[in-house]
Amino acid sequence: MLFSILKGAILFLPFYERMVFIMNLPRQKKWLYAFSFTSCLRITDAVWVVLLAARGYSLWQIGLAEGIFHCVSLTCEIPSGMAADLMGRRRTLAFSGILGAAAALCMAFSTNYAGVCLSMAFSALSFNFISGTQDAIVYDSLLAADTSDEYIRVNANCCQLENIGAALSDLASFLSAFLSFTGYYLLDACISLSRTFTALRLAEPVVTAQQAARTAYPFAGLCSRIKEHAVIVGRFLAHSPAAARLILADALLSLPGYLTLMFLQQRLSELGLPTIWLGIPVLLVDLGRIAGTAVGARIRPRSLLGLAAVCSAGLGLGTVFAGLGGIVPAVCGAMAAAAAMDAWVLHVQRRLNELYPSDQRATLVSVNSMVYSVLMIAVSPLTGWVGDAAGSAGAGLALLGGGLLLGALCAALALLRRARQGGR
């Protein structure tokens, strides 16, 4: 009798846990939204170069510090995703806030260049622990409550709050009348710690038995689990060509996002826009992203290939205008490119999350980010070199836009060939 009762309790437990998660889903969403907003509210991002230059650091030193950031980010991208999968997404997000605060405090009280470099390393790690982890906890929270069909809407809300946080950060230059160098970074440290607070308010979604064991015993047999995890991820990528193609396509279509914003500033300076006004175009581009996310959340594309063709065309045209147009066409082009990119990202993330196994989700999202970083290492200096050779920062953007237009044509031809084969 006792055995039967225990057996029934064990069988009922997963159902009970799922029902509890369904009942708590509104609360989970609230804290997911709060984390999304604070994750992109980084008031030093828009002014860190100016702040360091004002302290006497040369541009090559600032560039080297940025290089250290990207080296650490590339090295730790996949390990951070593995940490999230093996030790819990909630813990990983909470730790990202602590690392962000450590980066800000290190910069605030640094007295030499080594402190600056250490701060950049901590900052990169903070980004790594969010990358992959945040998307994984959003999708698995919905999956645990049997509402994964809501992913587009919930993820769009998260993206919009991230965009709003980034847009508010663009206005941080106006705080220079009230804040010193140390004040900027102390406030940034407080914002980072607020991310830890919101992460700790989240529930850890449990979709599989392995995740339940991970939550209860995060460090048990960690070394062997890491090796097994890496083998499973590698096997998935080797035997999932559809996921591999989508990862590559997503990385390629995401390239103009940062590069357009990066070279647009120099392009607008060449056109005579005063430096004091450069923050306004950056803010407008963020508004373009908000518009793209809003549109992307409302469309239901029949195929990702068709969406890739349309978004790649929008990205290409927008990037070409950003590189060759006057001030107004260049800014409008950058806004259009940002909107097209965010509309694409929403739907490709949904499809990839449908393909990813829950136990390896954060790691595989991190693989996606790493592919993007590898492409950026090659494309970013090439875009700059073309601009230097042509004597205009816009030349590299025009070439990048042309490549995207060619990609849109290839996607359209592939879609047409598929339609013809389906009609036979």
Coordinates of C-alpha atoms in Angstrom, one line a residue:
M1 CA 0.0 0.0 0.0
L2 CA 2.7 2.4 1.0
F3 CA 4.7 1.5 -2.1
S4 CA 1.7 2.3 -4.3
I5 CA 1.2 5.7 -2.6
L6 CA 4.9 6.6 -3.1
K7 CA 4.8 5.5 -6.7
G8 CA 1.7 7.6 -7.3
A9 CA 3.3 10.6 -5.7
I10 CA 6.4 10.3 -7.9
L11 CA 4.2 10.0 -11.0
F12 CA 2.2 13.0 -9.9
L13 CA 5.2 15.2 -9.0
P14 CA 6.1 16.4 -12.6
F15 CA 2.4 17.3 -13.2
Y16 CA 2.2 19.2 -9.9
E17 CA 5.5 21.1 -10.7
R18 CA 4.1 22.1 -14.1
M19 CA 0.8 23.2 -12.7
V20 CA 2.7 25.4 -10.1
F21 CA 4.8 26.9 -12.9
I22 CA 1.7 27.7 -14.9
M23 CA 0.1 29.4 -12.0
N24 CA 3.3 31.4 -11.4
L25 CA 3.9 32.3 -15.1
P26 CA 2.6 35.9 -14.8
R27 CA 5.1 36.5 -12.0
Q28 CA 7.9 34.9 -14.0
K29 CA 7.1 37.1 -17.0
K30 CA 7.2 40.2 -14.8
W31 CA 10.7 39.5 -13.6
L32 CA 11.8 38.4 -17.1
Y33 CA 10.7 41.8 -18.4
A34 CA 12.4 43.6 -15.5
F35 CA 15.7 41.8 -16.2
S36 CA 15.4 42.5 -19.9
F37 CA 15.1 46.3 -19.2
T38 CA 18.0 46.4 -16.8
S39 CA 20.2 44.2 -19.0
C40 CA 20.5 47.0 -21.6
L41 CA 20.3 49.9 -19.2
R42 CA 24.1 50.6 -19.3
I43 CA 24.6 54.4 -18.9
T44 CA 28.4 54.2 -19.6
D45 CA 28.1 52.5 -23.0
A46 CA 27.4 55.8 -24.9
V47 CA 30.2 57.8 -23.2
W48 CA 32.9 55.3 -22.1
V49 CA 35.3 56.3 -24.9
V50 CA 34.9 60.0 -24.1
L51 CA 35.3 59.3 -20.3
L52 CA 38.5 57.4 -20.8
A53 CA 39.9 60.0 -23.3
A54 CA 39.2 62.7 -20.8
R55 CA 41.4 60.8 -18.3
G56 CA 44.3 61.0 -20.7
Y57 CA 44.1 57.6 -22.4
S58 CA 45.0 57.5 -26.1
L59 CA 42.8 56.1 -28.8
W60 CA 45.0 53.1 -29.3
Q61 CA 44.8 52.3 -25.6
I62 CA 41.0 52.6 -25.7
G63 CA 41.0 50.4 -28.9
L64 CA 43.2 47.8 -27.2
A65 CA 40.8 47.7 -24.2
E66 CA 37.9 47.1 -26.6
G67 CA 40.0 44.3 -28.2
I68 CA 40.5 42.7 -24.8
F69 CA 36.7 42.8 -24.3
H70 CA 36.2 40.9 -27.6
C71 CA 38.9 38.4 -26.9
V72 CA 37.5 37.5 -23.5
S73 CA 33.9 37.5 -24.9
L74 CA 34.9 35.1 -27.8
T75 CA 36.8 32.8 -25.4
C76 CA 34.1 32.6 -22.8
E77 CA 31.0 32.6 -24.9
I78 CA 30.4 28.8 -25.0
P79 CA 31.7 28.1 -21.5
S80 CA 29.2 30.6 -20.1
G81 CA 26.4 28.9 -22.0
M82 CA 27.5 25.5 -20.6
A83 CA 27.5 27.0 -17.1
A84 CA 23.9 28.1 -17.6
D85 CA 22.8 24.6 -18.8
L86 CA 24.7 22.7 -16.1
M87 CA 24.3 24.9 -13.0
G88 CA 21.0 26.8 -13.7
R89 CA 20.0 29.8 -15.8
R90 CA 18.8 31.8 -12.8
R91 CA 22.1 31.5 -11.0
T92 CA 24.0 32.4 -14.2
L93 CA 21.9 35.6 -14.7
A94 CA 22.4 36.6 -11.1
F95 CA 26.2 36.1 -11.4
S96 CA 26.2 38.3 -14.6
G97 CA 25.0 41.2 -12.5
I98 CA 27.7 40.7 -9.9
L99 CA 30.3 40.6 -12.7
G100 CA 28.8 43.8 -14.2
A101 CA 29.1 45.6 -10.9
A102 CA 32.7 44.3 -10.5
A103 CA 33.5 45.8 -13.9
A104 CA 32.0 49.2 -13.0
L105 CA 33.7 49.4 -9.6
C106 CA 37.0 48.3 -11.1
M107 CA 36.7 51.2 -13.7
A108 CA 35.5 53.7 -11.1
F109 CA 38.5 53.2 -8.8
S110 CA 41.2 52.3 -11.4
T111 CA 44.4 54.3 -11.1
N112 CA 46.2 52.8 -14.1
Y113 CA 45.6 51.1 -17.4
A114 CA 45.7 47.6 -16.0
G115 CA 42.5 48.4 -14.0
V116 CA 40.8 49.6 -17.2
C117 CA 41.7 46.3 -19.0
L118 CA 40.5 44.2 -16.0
S119 CA 37.2 46.1 -16.0
M120 CA 36.8 45.4 -19.7
A121 CA 37.4 41.7 -19.0
F122 CA 34.8 41.6 -16.3
S123 CA 32.3 43.5 -18.5
A124 CA 32.8 40.9 -21.3
L125 CA 32.1 38.1 -18.9
S126 CA 29.0 39.8 -17.7
F127 CA 27.7 39.9 -21.2
N128 CA 28.6 36.3 -21.8
F129 CA 26.6 35.1 -18.8
I130 CA 23.6 36.9 -20.2
S131 CA 24.1 35.8 -23.8
G132 CA 22.3 32.5 -24.4
T133 CA 21.1 32.2 -20.8
Q134 CA 18.4 34.9 -21.1
D135 CA 16.9 33.4 -24.3
A136 CA 17.0 29.9 -22.8
I137 CA 15.2 30.9 -19.6
V138 CA 12.5 32.7 -21.5
Y139 CA 11.8 29.8 -23.8
D140 CA 12.0 27.1 -21.1
S141 CA 9.7 29.2 -18.8
L142 CA 7.0 29.0 -21.5
L143 CA 7.8 25.4 -22.3
A144 CA 7.4 24.4 -18.6
A145 CA 4.0 26.0 -18.6
D146 CA 2.9 24.5 -21.9
T147 CA 2.7 27.9 -23.5
S148 CA 5.7 27.9 -25.9
D149 CA 3.3 29.2 -28.6
E150 CA 3.5 32.6 -26.8
Y151 CA 7.3 32.8 -27.4
I152 CA 7.1 35.4 -30.2
R153 CA 5.0 37.8 -28.1
V154 CA 6.9 37.3 -24.9
N155 CA 10.3 37.6 -26.6
A156 CA 9.1 40.7 -28.5
N157 CA 8.2 42.3 -25.2
C158 CA 11.6 41.4 -23.8
C159 CA 13.3 42.9 -26.9
Q160 CA 11.3 46.0 -26.7
L161 CA 12.3 46.6 -23.1
E162 CA 15.9 46.0 -24.0
N163 CA 15.6 48.5 -26.8
I164 CA 14.0 51.0 -24.4
G165 CA 16.8 50.5 -21.9
A166 CA 19.4 51.0 -24.7
A167 CA 17.6 54.1 -25.9
L168 CA 17.7 55.6 -22.4
S169 CA 21.4 54.8 -22.2
D170 CA 22.0 56.8 -25.4
L171 CA 20.9 59.9 -23.4
A172 CA 23.5 59.3 -20.7
S173 CA 25.7 62.1 -22.2
F174 CA 23.3 64.6 -20.7
L175 CA 24.3 63.4 -17.2
S176 CA 27.8 64.7 -17.6
A177 CA 26.7 68.0 -16.0
F178 CA 25.9 66.1 -12.8
L179 CA 28.1 63.0 -12.8
S180 CA 31.9 62.7 -12.6
F181 CA 33.8 59.7 -14.1
T182 CA 33.5 57.9 -10.8
G183 CA 29.9 58.8 -10.5
Y184 CA 29.0 57.3 -13.9
Y185 CA 30.5 54.0 -13.0
L186 CA 29.1 53.9 -9.4
L187 CA 25.6 54.4 -10.9
D188 CA 26.4 51.7 -13.4
A189 CA 27.4 49.3 -10.6
C190 CA 24.0 49.9 -8.9
I191 CA 22.2 49.2 -12.1
S192 CA 24.2 45.9 -12.5
L193 CA 23.3 44.8 -9.0
S194 CA 19.7 45.5 -9.7
R195 CA 20.0 42.8 -12.5
T196 CA 21.2 40.3 -9.8
F197 CA 18.2 41.2 -7.7
T198 CA 15.7 40.7 -10.5
A199 CA 17.4 37.4 -11.6
L200 CA 17.1 36.0 -8.0
R201 CA 13.4 36.7 -8.2
L202 CA 13.0 34.4 -11.2
A203 CA 12.0 30.7 -10.9
E204 CA 14.2 28.1 -12.5
P205 CA 12.1 26.4 -15.2
V206 CA 12.4 22.6 -15.1
V207 CA 11.5 20.9 -18.4
T208 CA 13.5 17.7 -18.1
A209 CA 14.7 15.3 -15.3
Q210 CA 18.3 16.4 -16.0
Q211 CA 17.4 20.0 -15.3
A212 CA 15.7 19.0 -12.0
A213 CA 18.9 17.2 -10.9
R214 CA 21.0 20.2 -12.0
T215 CA 19.0 22.6 -9.9
A216 CA 19.3 20.4 -6.8
Y217 CA 23.0 19.5 -7.2
P218 CA 24.6 22.1 -9.4
F219 CA 28.3 21.0 -8.8
A220 CA 27.9 17.2 -8.5
G221 CA 30.1 15.5 -11.0
L222 CA 30.7 18.7 -12.8
C223 CA 33.8 17.7 -14.8
S224 CA 32.2 14.6 -16.3
R225 CA 29.0 16.5 -17.0
I226 CA 30.9 19.2 -18.9
K227 CA 32.6 16.6 -21.1
E228 CA 29.3 14.8 -21.8
H229 CA 27.6 18.1 -22.4
A230 CA 30.2 19.1 -25.0
V231 CA 29.9 15.8 -26.8
I232 CA 26.0 16.1 -27.0
V233 CA 26.2 19.7 -28.3
G234 CA 28.8 18.7 -31.0
R235 CA 26.7 15.7 -32.0
F236 CA 23.6 17.9 -32.3
L237 CA 25.3 20.4 -34.5
A238 CA 26.8 17.6 -36.7
H239 CA 23.4 15.9 -37.2
S240 CA 21.2 19.0 -37.5
P241 CA 22.0 20.7 -40.8
A242 CA 18.8 22.8 -40.5
A243 CA 20.0 24.3 -37.2
A244 CA 23.5 24.9 -38.5
R245 CA 22.2 26.7 -41.6
L246 CA 19.9 28.9 -39.5
I247 CA 22.8 29.8 -37.1
L248 CA 25.0 30.9 -40.0
A249 CA 22.1 32.8 -41.7
D250 CA 21.3 34.6 -38.4
A251 CA 25.0 35.6 -37.9
L252 CA 25.2 36.9 -41.5
L253 CA 22.0 39.0 -41.3
S254 CA 23.0 40.4 -37.9
L255 CA 26.4 41.7 -39.1
P256 CA 25.1 45.2 -40.2
G257 CA 23.6 45.8 -36.8
Y258 CA 26.7 47.0 -35.0
L259 CA 28.8 47.9 -38.0
T260 CA 26.2 50.3 -39.4
L261 CA 25.9 52.1 -36.1
M262 CA 29.7 52.1 -35.7
F263 CA 30.6 53.5 -39.1
L264 CA 27.5 55.7 -39.4
Q265 CA 28.9 58.0 -36.7
Q266 CA 32.1 58.7 -38.7
R267 CA 30.0 59.0 -41.9
L268 CA 27.8 61.7 -40.4
S269 CA 30.9 63.5 -39.1
E270 CA 32.2 63.5 -42.7
L271 CA 28.9 65.1 -43.8
G272 CA 29.3 67.9 -41.3
L273 CA 27.1 66.8 -38.4
P274 CA 28.6 68.3 -35.1
T275 CA 29.8 65.7 -32.6
I276 CA 27.4 67.0 -29.9
W277 CA 24.5 65.7 -32.0
L278 CA 25.8 62.3 -32.8
G279 CA 23.8 60.7 -30.0
I280 CA 20.5 61.6 -31.7
P281 CA 21.1 59.3 -34.8
V282 CA 22.0 56.5 -32.4
L283 CA 18.7 57.1 -30.5
L284 CA 16.8 57.1 -33.8
V285 CA 18.4 53.8 -34.8
D286 CA 17.2 52.3 -31.5
L287 CA 13.7 53.6 -32.3
G288 CA 14.0 51.8 -35.6
R289 CA 14.8 48.6 -33.7
I290 CA 11.7 49.1 -31.6
A291 CA 9.6 49.5 -34.7
G292 CA 11.1 46.4 -36.3
T293 CA 10.4 44.3 -33.2
A294 CA 6.8 45.6 -33.1
V295 CA 6.2 44.6 -36.8
G296 CA 8.0 41.3 -36.4
A297 CA 5.8 40.3 -33.5
R298 CA 2.7 40.8 -35.7
I299 CA 3.7 39.0 -38.8
R300 CA 3.4 35.2 -39.4
P301 CA 5.7 34.3 -42.3
R302 CA 5.0 31.1 -44.2
S303 CA 8.6 30.3 -44.4
L304 CA 11.9 31.6 -42.9
L305 CA 13.5 31.5 -46.3
G306 CA 10.9 34.1 -47.6
L307 CA 11.4 36.2 -44.5
A308 CA 15.2 36.0 -44.9
A309 CA 14.8 37.3 -48.5
V310 CA 12.7 40.2 -47.5
C311 CA 14.7 41.2 -44.4
S312 CA 18.0 40.8 -46.2
A313 CA 16.7 43.1 -48.9
G314 CA 15.7 45.7 -46.3
L315 CA 19.0 45.3 -44.5
G316 CA 20.9 45.7 -47.8
L317 CA 19.1 48.8 -49.0
G318 CA 19.2 50.4 -45.5
T319 CA 23.0 49.7 -45.2
V320 CA 23.6 51.1 -48.7
F321 CA 21.7 54.3 -47.9
A322 CA 23.6 54.6 -44.6
G323 CA 26.9 54.4 -46.6
L324 CA 26.1 56.6 -49.6
G325 CA 23.2 58.9 -48.6
G326 CA 23.2 62.4 -47.1
I327 CA 22.5 62.9 -43.4
V328 CA 18.8 62.3 -43.5
P329 CA 18.9 59.3 -46.0
A330 CA 21.8 57.8 -44.1
V331 CA 20.0 57.9 -40.7
C332 CA 16.8 56.6 -42.3
G333 CA 18.7 53.8 -43.9
A334 CA 20.3 52.8 -40.6
M335 CA 16.9 52.8 -39.0
A336 CA 15.4 50.6 -41.7
A337 CA 18.3 48.2 -41.5
A338 CA 17.9 48.0 -37.7
A339 CA 14.1 47.4 -38.1
A340 CA 14.6 44.6 -40.6
M341 CA 17.3 42.9 -38.5
D342 CA 15.1 42.8 -35.3
A343 CA 12.1 41.5 -37.3
W344 CA 14.2 38.7 -38.6
V345 CA 15.8 37.9 -35.2
L346 CA 12.5 37.3 -33.5
H347 CA 11.4 34.6 -35.9
V348 CA 14.8 32.8 -36.3
Q349 CA 15.2 32.6 -32.6
R350 CA 11.8 31.0 -32.3
R351 CA 12.7 28.4 -34.9
L352 CA 16.1 27.7 -33.4
N353 CA 14.6 27.3 -29.9
E354 CA 12.1 24.7 -31.4
L355 CA 15.1 22.8 -32.7
Y356 CA 17.3 23.0 -29.6
P357 CA 17.0 20.4 -26.9
S358 CA 16.2 22.1 -23.5
D359 CA 19.2 20.6 -21.7
Q360 CA 21.6 22.2 -24.1
R361 CA 19.6 25.3 -25.1
A362 CA 21.8 28.0 -23.5
T363 CA 25.0 26.5 -24.9
L364 CA 23.6 26.3 -28.4
V365 CA 22.4 29.9 -28.3
S366 CA 26.0 30.8 -27.2
V367 CA 27.3 28.9 -30.3
N368 CA 25.1 31.2 -32.3
S369 CA 26.6 34.3 -30.7
M370 CA 30.2 32.9 -31.2
V371 CA 29.6 32.4 -34.9
Y372 CA 28.5 36.0 -35.1
S373 CA 31.6 37.1 -33.2
V374 CA 33.9 35.1 -35.5
L375 CA 32.3 36.7 -38.6
M376 CA 32.6 40.2 -37.0
I377 CA 36.4 39.6 -36.4
A378 CA 36.8 39.2 -40.2
V379 CA 34.1 41.6 -41.5
S380 CA 34.7 44.6 -39.2
P381 CA 38.3 45.4 -40.2
L382 CA 37.5 44.6 -43.9
T383 CA 34.6 47.2 -43.8
G384 CA 37.0 49.7 -42.2
W385 CA 39.8 48.9 -44.7
V386 CA 37.4 49.5 -47.6
G387 CA 36.4 52.8 -46.1
D388 CA 40.0 53.9 -45.6
A389 CA 40.9 52.9 -49.1
A390 CA 38.0 54.8 -50.6
G391 CA 38.5 57.8 -48.3
S392 CA 35.0 57.5 -46.9
A393 CA 33.6 55.5 -44.0
G394 CA 30.4 54.9 -46.1
A395 CA 32.2 52.9 -48.8
G396 CA 32.6 49.9 -46.5
L397 CA 28.9 50.1 -45.6
A398 CA 27.9 50.3 -49.2
L399 CA 29.9 47.1 -50.0
L400 CA 28.3 45.3 -47.0
G401 CA 24.9 46.4 -48.1
G402 CA 25.6 45.1 -51.6
G403 CA 26.5 41.7 -50.2
L404 CA 23.2 41.6 -48.3
L405 CA 21.3 42.5 -51.5
L406 CA 23.1 39.6 -53.3
G407 CA 22.1 37.3 -50.4
A408 CA 18.4 38.5 -50.7
L409 CA 18.5 37.6 -54.4
C410 CA 19.9 34.1 -53.6
A411 CA 17.2 33.5 -51.0
A412 CA 14.5 34.7 -53.4
L413 CA 15.8 32.3 -56.1
A414 CA 16.0 29.4 -53.7
L415 CA 12.4 30.2 -52.6
L416 CA 11.2 30.2 -56.2
R417 CA 13.0 26.9 -57.0
R418 CA 11.3 25.4 -53.9
A419 CA 7.9 26.6 -55.1
R420 CA 8.5 25.1 -58.5
Q421 CA 9.5 21.8 -57.1
G422 CA 6.5 21.8 -54.8
G423 CA 4.2 22.4 -57.8
R424 CA 5.4 19.4 -59.7

